[in-house]
Coordinates of C-alpha atoms in Angstrom, one line a residue:
M236 CA 31.1 -53.3 -24.4
T237 CA 28.1 -53.5 -26.6
S238 CA 25.0 -51.4 -26.1
T239 CA 23.0 -54.4 -24.8
A240 CA 25.5 -55.3 -22.1
S241 CA 23.6 -53.3 -19.5
P242 CA 20.2 -51.7 -19.2
V243 CA 19.8 -48.0 -20.0
I244 CA 19.0 -46.0 -16.8
A245 CA 19.2 -42.7 -18.7
W246 CA 21.4 -41.6 -21.6
T247 CA 24.0 -39.1 -20.2
A248 CA 26.6 -36.8 -21.8
I249 CA 30.1 -37.4 -20.6
A250 CA 33.5 -36.1 -21.6
A251 CA 37.0 -35.3 -20.3
G252 CA 36.6 -31.8 -21.8
V253 CA 34.3 -29.9 -24.0
L254 CA 34.1 -26.6 -25.8
D255 CA 31.5 -24.8 -27.9
V256 CA 33.5 -23.8 -31.0
R257 CA 30.7 -22.3 -33.1
A258 CA 32.1 -19.2 -34.9
S259 CA 35.6 -20.1 -33.7
P260 CA 38.2 -19.1 -36.3
A261 CA 40.1 -22.2 -35.5
F262 CA 37.4 -24.5 -37.0
G263 CA 35.2 -24.7 -40.1
A264 CA 31.7 -23.3 -40.1
E265 CA 30.1 -26.7 -39.6
A266 CA 32.0 -27.5 -36.3
E267 CA 29.8 -27.0 -33.2
I268 CA 31.2 -28.9 -30.3
L269 CA 34.9 -29.8 -29.6
I270 CA 34.8 -32.8 -27.4
L271 CA 37.4 -35.0 -25.6
P272 CA 36.1 -38.5 -24.8
A273 CA 36.1 -39.7 -21.2
L274 CA 38.5 -42.5 -22.1
P275 CA 41.9 -42.1 -23.8
A276 CA 41.3 -40.9 -27.3
E277 CA 41.9 -37.8 -29.5
A278 CA 39.5 -34.9 -29.5
F279 CA 37.0 -34.5 -32.3
C280 CA 34.1 -32.2 -33.4
L281 CA 30.4 -32.9 -33.3
T282 CA 28.3 -31.4 -36.1
S283 CA 24.7 -31.1 -37.1
I284 CA 22.4 -33.9 -35.8
G285 CA 25.1 -35.4 -33.5
A286 CA 25.9 -32.0 -32.0
A287 CA 22.2 -31.3 -31.5
L288 CA 21.5 -34.6 -29.8
W289 CA 24.5 -34.3 -27.5
R290 CA 23.7 -30.7 -26.6
R291 CA 20.2 -31.9 -25.7
L292 CA 21.7 -34.4 -23.3
V293 CA 23.5 -31.6 -21.6
E294 CA 20.9 -28.9 -21.5
D295 CA 17.8 -31.0 -20.9
G296 CA 19.4 -33.5 -18.6
P297 CA 19.8 -37.3 -19.0
L298 CA 17.2 -38.8 -21.4
A299 CA 15.2 -41.9 -20.4
P300 CA 14.9 -44.6 -23.1
H301 CA 11.3 -43.8 -23.9
H302 CA 12.3 -40.2 -24.6
V303 CA 14.5 -41.0 -27.6
S304 CA 13.6 -42.3 -31.1
S305 CA 15.0 -45.5 -32.6
A306 CA 17.3 -43.4 -34.8
E307 CA 18.5 -41.4 -31.8
R308 CA 19.1 -44.6 -29.8
A309 CA 21.3 -45.9 -32.6
L310 CA 23.3 -42.6 -32.6
L311 CA 23.5 -42.7 -28.8
E312 CA 24.9 -46.2 -28.9
E313 CA 27.5 -45.1 -31.4
M314 CA 28.4 -42.2 -29.1
E315 CA 28.7 -44.6 -26.2
E316 CA 31.3 -46.6 -28.1
H317 CA 33.3 -43.3 -28.4
A318 CA 33.0 -42.7 -24.6
I319 CA 31.0 -39.4 -25.0
V320 CA 27.7 -40.9 -23.8
A321 CA 27.0 -43.2 -20.8
R322 CA 24.0 -44.9 -19.3
D323 CA 24.4 -43.6 -15.8
P324 CA 23.3 -40.0 -14.7
G325 CA 25.8 -40.3 -11.8
H326 CA 28.8 -40.9 -14.1
R327 CA 32.0 -39.2 -12.8
A328 CA 32.6 -37.4 -16.2
R329 CA 29.0 -36.2 -16.7
V330 CA 28.9 -32.8 -18.5
H331 CA 26.5 -30.2 -17.1
R332 CA 27.3 -27.2 -19.4
I333 CA 29.1 -26.4 -22.6
D334 CA 31.4 -23.4 -22.3
R335 CA 32.6 -21.3 -25.2
A336 CA 36.4 -21.3 -25.8
T337 CA 38.2 -18.7 -23.8
L338 CA 41.6 -19.1 -25.4
S339 CA 42.6 -18.4 -28.9
S340 CA 43.8 -22.0 -29.1
P341 CA 40.9 -24.3 -28.1
F342 CA 43.1 -27.4 -28.1
H343 CA 45.5 -25.7 -25.7
E344 CA 42.5 -25.1 -23.4
L345 CA 41.3 -28.6 -23.8
V346 CA 44.7 -30.0 -22.6
H347 CA 44.1 -28.3 -19.2
A348 CA 40.8 -30.1 -18.9
L349 CA 42.4 -33.4 -20.0
V350 CA 45.1 -33.2 -17.3
A351 CA 42.5 -32.2 -14.7
H352 CA 40.4 -35.2 -15.7
V353 CA 43.3 -37.7 -15.5
A354 CA 44.4 -36.3 -12.2
G355 CA 40.9 -36.2 -10.7
E356 CA 40.2 -39.8 -11.7
R357 CA 43.2 -40.9 -9.6
G358 CA 42.8 -38.5 -6.7
I359 CA 46.0 -36.6 -7.6
R360 CA 46.0 -33.0 -6.4
C361 CA 47.5 -30.5 -8.8
V362 CA 47.6 -26.7 -9.4
F363 CA 48.1 -25.3 -12.9
I364 CA 50.8 -22.6 -13.0
K365 CA 52.0 -20.0 -15.5
G366 CA 50.4 -20.1 -18.9
P367 CA 47.0 -18.4 -19.6
T368 CA 46.2 -17.8 -15.9
L369 CA 49.0 -15.2 -15.7
H370 CA 47.2 -13.3 -18.4
R371 CA 43.8 -13.7 -16.8
Q372 CA 45.2 -12.4 -13.5
G373 CA 46.7 -9.4 -15.3
L374 CA 50.2 -10.4 -14.5
R375 CA 51.4 -10.5 -18.2
T376 CA 50.1 -9.4 -21.6
R377 CA 50.9 -12.6 -23.5
E378 CA 47.9 -14.9 -23.5
H379 CA 49.4 -18.3 -23.1
S380 CA 52.6 -20.4 -23.5
G381 CA 53.3 -23.2 -25.9
D382 CA 53.0 -25.8 -23.1
V383 CA 50.9 -26.6 -20.1
D384 CA 52.5 -26.4 -16.7
L385 CA 51.2 -27.8 -13.4
W386 CA 52.5 -28.3 -9.9
C387 CA 51.6 -31.8 -8.7
A388 CA 51.5 -33.3 -5.2
P389 CA 55.2 -34.3 -4.8
D390 CA 54.4 -37.9 -3.9
R391 CA 52.1 -38.4 -6.9
W392 CA 53.9 -36.7 -9.8
D393 CA 55.2 -40.0 -11.2
D394 CA 51.7 -41.4 -11.1
L395 CA 50.3 -38.5 -13.1
A396 CA 53.1 -38.6 -15.7
D397 CA 52.6 -42.4 -16.2
A398 CA 48.8 -41.9 -16.5
L399 CA 49.2 -39.2 -19.2
Q400 CA 51.0 -41.5 -21.5
A401 CA 47.8 -43.3 -22.5
W402 CA 46.4 -40.0 -23.7
G403 CA 49.1 -39.2 -26.2
W404 CA 52.2 -38.0 -24.3
E405 CA 55.6 -39.6 -23.8
R406 CA 57.9 -39.0 -20.8
E407 CA 61.1 -37.2 -21.8
P408 CA 64.0 -39.3 -20.6
H409 CA 66.1 -37.8 -17.8
P410 CA 69.3 -39.1 -16.3
W411 CA 68.3 -37.9 -12.8
R412 CA 65.0 -39.8 -12.7
G413 CA 64.5 -41.0 -9.1
A414 CA 66.7 -38.3 -7.6
Q415 CA 65.5 -35.4 -5.4
A416 CA 67.2 -33.0 -7.7
H417 CA 64.8 -34.0 -10.5
H418 CA 62.0 -31.5 -10.2
T419 CA 60.2 -31.5 -13.6
I420 CA 58.9 -34.2 -15.9
T421 CA 58.5 -33.1 -19.4
M422 CA 55.8 -34.9 -21.4
K423 CA 56.3 -34.8 -25.1
P424 CA 53.2 -35.0 -27.3
T425 CA 52.7 -37.8 -29.8
S426 CA 49.6 -36.3 -31.4
W427 CA 48.6 -33.2 -29.4
G428 CA 50.3 -29.9 -30.1
C429 CA 51.8 -29.0 -26.8
E430 CA 54.1 -30.3 -24.1
I431 CA 53.0 -30.9 -20.5
D432 CA 55.4 -30.1 -17.7
V433 CA 54.7 -31.8 -14.4
H434 CA 56.5 -30.1 -11.6
R435 CA 57.1 -31.5 -8.1
R436 CA 58.4 -28.0 -7.1
M437 CA 59.5 -24.7 -8.5
P438 CA 63.2 -23.9 -8.2
G439 CA 64.0 -20.9 -5.9
L440 CA 62.0 -21.7 -2.8
T441 CA 63.5 -22.5 0.6
L442 CA 60.6 -24.6 1.7
D443 CA 60.7 -28.4 1.2
D444 CA 58.5 -29.8 -1.6
A445 CA 55.6 -31.0 0.6
D446 CA 55.3 -27.7 2.6
A447 CA 55.5 -25.5 -0.5
F448 CA 52.8 -27.5 -2.3
A449 CA 50.6 -27.5 0.8
L450 CA 50.9 -23.7 0.9
L451 CA 50.1 -23.4 -2.8
M452 CA 47.0 -25.6 -2.4
R453 CA 45.8 -23.7 0.7
D454 CA 45.3 -20.5 -1.3
A455 CA 44.5 -21.9 -4.8
V456 CA 41.5 -20.6 -6.6
A457 CA 39.2 -22.4 -9.1
V458 CA 38.9 -21.4 -12.8
R459 CA 37.2 -23.2 -15.7
F460 CA 39.0 -24.5 -18.8
A461 CA 37.0 -26.4 -21.4
G462 CA 34.3 -27.2 -19.0
A463 CA 36.6 -28.5 -16.2
E464 CA 37.1 -26.7 -12.9
V465 CA 40.9 -26.5 -12.2
L466 CA 42.9 -25.0 -9.5
V467 CA 45.4 -22.1 -10.1
P468 CA 47.5 -20.1 -7.7
R469 CA 46.2 -17.0 -6.1
A470 CA 47.5 -13.9 -8.0
D471 CA 50.1 -12.9 -5.4
A472 CA 51.6 -16.4 -5.1
H473 CA 51.4 -16.8 -8.9
A474 CA 53.4 -13.6 -9.4
V475 CA 56.1 -14.9 -7.1
L476 CA 56.3 -18.2 -8.9
A477 CA 56.5 -16.4 -12.3
A478 CA 59.2 -14.0 -11.0
L479 CA 61.3 -17.0 -9.8
H480 CA 61.0 -18.6 -13.2
A481 CA 62.1 -15.3 -14.9
V482 CA 65.3 -15.0 -12.8
R483 CA 66.3 -18.6 -12.3
P484 CA 69.9 -19.4 -13.2
E485 CA 70.7 -21.6 -16.2
I486 CA 73.9 -23.7 -16.2
G487 CA 76.7 -22.0 -18.0
R488 CA 74.7 -19.0 -18.9
P489 CA 74.5 -15.5 -17.5
R490 CA 71.1 -14.2 -16.4
P491 CA 69.2 -13.0 -19.5
A492 CA 69.0 -9.3 -20.1
G493 CA 65.7 -8.0 -18.8
A494 CA 65.0 -10.9 -16.4
H495 CA 65.2 -8.6 -13.4
A496 CA 62.8 -6.1 -15.0
V497 CA 60.3 -8.9 -15.9
A498 CA 60.4 -10.2 -12.3
V499 CA 59.9 -6.7 -10.9
D500 CA 57.0 -6.0 -13.2
L501 CA 55.3 -9.3 -12.1
L502 CA 55.7 -8.6 -8.4
T503 CA 54.5 -5.0 -8.8
R504 CA 51.3 -6.1 -10.6
A505 CA 50.1 -8.3 -7.8
T506 CA 49.0 -6.8 -4.5
G507 CA 50.5 -8.7 -1.6
S508 CA 53.4 -10.3 -3.6
I509 CA 55.9 -9.2 -0.9
A510 CA 54.0 -11.0 1.9
A511 CA 53.6 -14.0 -0.4
A512 CA 57.3 -14.1 -1.2
R513 CA 58.1 -14.1 2.5
E514 CA 55.6 -16.9 3.3
M515 CA 56.8 -19.1 0.4
G516 CA 60.5 -18.7 1.2
A517 CA 61.2 -16.9 -2.0
V518 CA 63.0 -13.8 -0.5
P519 CA 66.6 -15.1 -0.9
A520 CA 66.1 -15.8 -4.6
L521 CA 64.2 -12.5 -5.2
L522 CA 66.0 -10.2 -2.8
D523 CA 67.2 -7.7 -5.5
E524 CA 63.7 -7.5 -7.0
L525 CA 61.9 -7.1 -3.7
R526 CA 64.3 -4.4 -2.5
E527 CA 63.7 -2.4 -5.7
I528 CA 59.9 -2.7 -5.1
D529 CA 60.1 -1.7 -1.5
P530 CA 63.5 -0.2 -0.6
G531 CA 62.3 0.9 2.8
T532 CA 61.7 -2.7 4.1
D533 CA 64.3 -4.7 5.9
F534 CA 64.5 -8.1 4.4
S535 CA 67.4 -9.4 6.5
Q536 CA 65.2 -11.7 8.6
D537 CA 63.9 -13.3 5.4
A538 CA 67.1 -13.5 3.4
G539 CA 68.5 -16.6 5.2
G540 CA 68.5 -20.0 3.7
T541 CA 69.5 -21.3 0.3
P542 CA 66.9 -21.5 -2.5
R543 CA 66.2 -25.0 -3.7
D544 CA 68.0 -25.8 -7.0
W545 CA 69.7 -22.4 -7.1
E546 CA 73.3 -23.3 -6.3
W547 CA 73.7 -26.1 -8.9
R548 CA 71.8 -24.1 -11.6
R549 CA 74.2 -21.2 -11.4
Q550 CA 77.3 -23.3 -12.0
P551 CA 79.5 -22.6 -15.1
T552 CA 79.6 -26.2 -16.3
R553 CA 77.3 -29.1 -16.3
A554 CA 79.9 -31.3 -14.6
R555 CA 80.1 -29.0 -11.6
A556 CA 76.3 -28.6 -11.6
Y557 CA 75.8 -32.4 -11.5
L558 CA 78.3 -32.8 -8.7
I559 CA 76.5 -30.2 -6.5
A560 CA 73.0 -31.3 -7.4
L561 CA 73.5 -34.9 -6.6
R562 CA 75.9 -34.8 -3.7
D563 CA 73.2 -35.4 -1.1
E564 CA 71.5 -38.3 -2.8
P565 CA 71.6 -41.8 -1.3
P566 CA 74.5 -43.8 -2.5
L567 CA 72.5 -46.1 -4.8
V568 CA 70.6 -43.2 -6.4
L569 CA 73.9 -41.3 -6.8
L570 CA 75.5 -44.2 -8.5
R571 CA 72.6 -44.7 -10.9
C572 CA 72.5 -41.1 -11.8
A573 CA 76.2 -41.0 -12.3
V574 CA 76.1 -44.0 -14.7
R575 CA 73.1 -42.6 -16.6
S576 CA 74.9 -39.2 -16.9
L577 CA 78.3 -40.5 -18.0
W578 CA 77.0 -43.4 -20.2
A579 CA 73.5 -42.5 -21.1
P580 CA 70.8 -45.1 -22.0
D581 CA 69.6 -44.9 -25.5
D582 CA 66.5 -42.8 -24.8
V583 CA 68.5 -40.3 -22.6
A584 CA 71.2 -40.0 -25.3
L585 CA 68.7 -39.3 -28.1
A586 CA 66.7 -36.9 -25.9
S587 CA 69.9 -35.0 -25.1
A588 CA 70.7 -34.7 -28.8
R589 CA 67.2 -33.4 -29.6
R590 CA 67.4 -30.7 -26.9
R591 CA 70.6 -29.5 -28.5
G592 CA 69.1 -29.4 -31.9
E593 CA 71.4 -32.2 -33.2
P594 CA 69.7 -34.0 -36.1
T595 CA 70.6 -37.6 -35.4
T596 CA 68.8 -40.8 -34.9
S597 CA 72.0 -42.7 -34.2
V598 CA 72.3 -43.7 -30.5
V599 CA 76.0 -44.3 -30.9
R600 CA 76.6 -40.9 -32.4
A601 CA 74.3 -39.2 -29.8
R602 CA 76.0 -41.0 -26.9
Y603 CA 79.5 -40.2 -28.3
R604 CA 78.7 -36.5 -28.5
R605 CA 77.3 -36.5 -25.0
V606 CA 80.4 -38.1 -23.6
K607 CA 82.5 -35.6 -25.5
R608 CA 80.6 -32.7 -24.0
G609 CA 81.0 -34.3 -20.6
I610 CA 84.7 -34.5 -20.9
S611 CA 84.9 -30.9 -22.1
D612 CA 82.8 -29.8 -19.1
L613 CA 85.0 -31.7 -16.7
A614 CA 88.1 -30.1 -18.2
R615 CA 86.6 -26.6 -17.8
T616 CA 85.5 -27.5 -14.3
V617 CA 89.1 -28.3 -13.3
R618 CA 90.4 -25.1 -14.9
R619 CA 87.7 -22.8 -13.4
P620 CA 88.0 -21.9 -9.7
A621 CA 85.2 -23.2 -7.4
G622 CA 82.5 -20.6 -6.7
T623 CA 82.8 -18.9 -10.1
E624 CA 79.6 -17.9 -11.8
A625 CA 78.7 -18.6 -15.4
D626 CA 79.7 -15.1 -16.5
G627 CA 83.1 -15.4 -14.8
T628 CA 82.4 -13.5 -11.6
R629 CA 82.6 -15.0 -8.1
R630 CA 79.7 -15.6 -5.8

């Protein structure tokens, strides 16, 4: 759209995310404002005259046409083409303030704002989990992770994953797509520096997806990242989710040394974590940790039920895990997942090779190795008694 396509009501600063990066060690001395356009594009920095004019739009409010010079108008029209200026003071992406970066990685912070912008435009509810909020809430010392995690409304997670593709992420292929057992979509960056994990649930809870998300939303609190207000879990619920992540089983592997201690530390740091674990249906998965924190409490009334995704994740082989995870799927979904698992499509085969660190771009070779691993898993499944854990013990 050209600048003459519609009359100027008032020039307005817009963005999907913005940070004041003056004096930030991540940028050169001339960089002033890191800005993410309101339409799909890469972030860039404003400097000197451009930064001053854009800052004026934010701090002094929208500017009427008679309040700008001809040179400023030309610059504003150029900014409009880059989707950081609009002609409408009521624009959905209008910027009211420019915050300084709060994370050591401003781009990582900007991704939070980007996801919130994309979700907000589509009316998709989401809560950001793990990552830098755990540090802000005093639940861990590490500042942030290498990716961005969010828990999305279960009925809209596919919509959000699809929408993020226009902004520079590609959906990681998964053989279980469409199945209830599939609980996380990994979005791989094409230009940005971090992955985005879109969750429909967190493994380890006994509640169904919709009830668990509703409970999380009920007590979520707002924080700011790169000028965007986003929701994060309340500290006690967040400690429970992080503890579940620490102790969750992995197919064919024993629990990592120190996982129990990490979970205990997380739960101890948050006041009210025991009550939160009970309400969220996390007691069965965290029973050992909760008993260590409060040995005098009787958890027997809360220990019933099977944590979601726990049984299949603790299996010694992928073949056995797949059989358990998919056994309750509708016949057509089960058939599709079985075919995709046994004879993977090109994208699934190559993604599987990448996850295992196999340097190949050959679909035939990647698929052959996947089938070979599957046969090996089936053989081990037949030899190993049912109910045996990954470390050889029995449940």
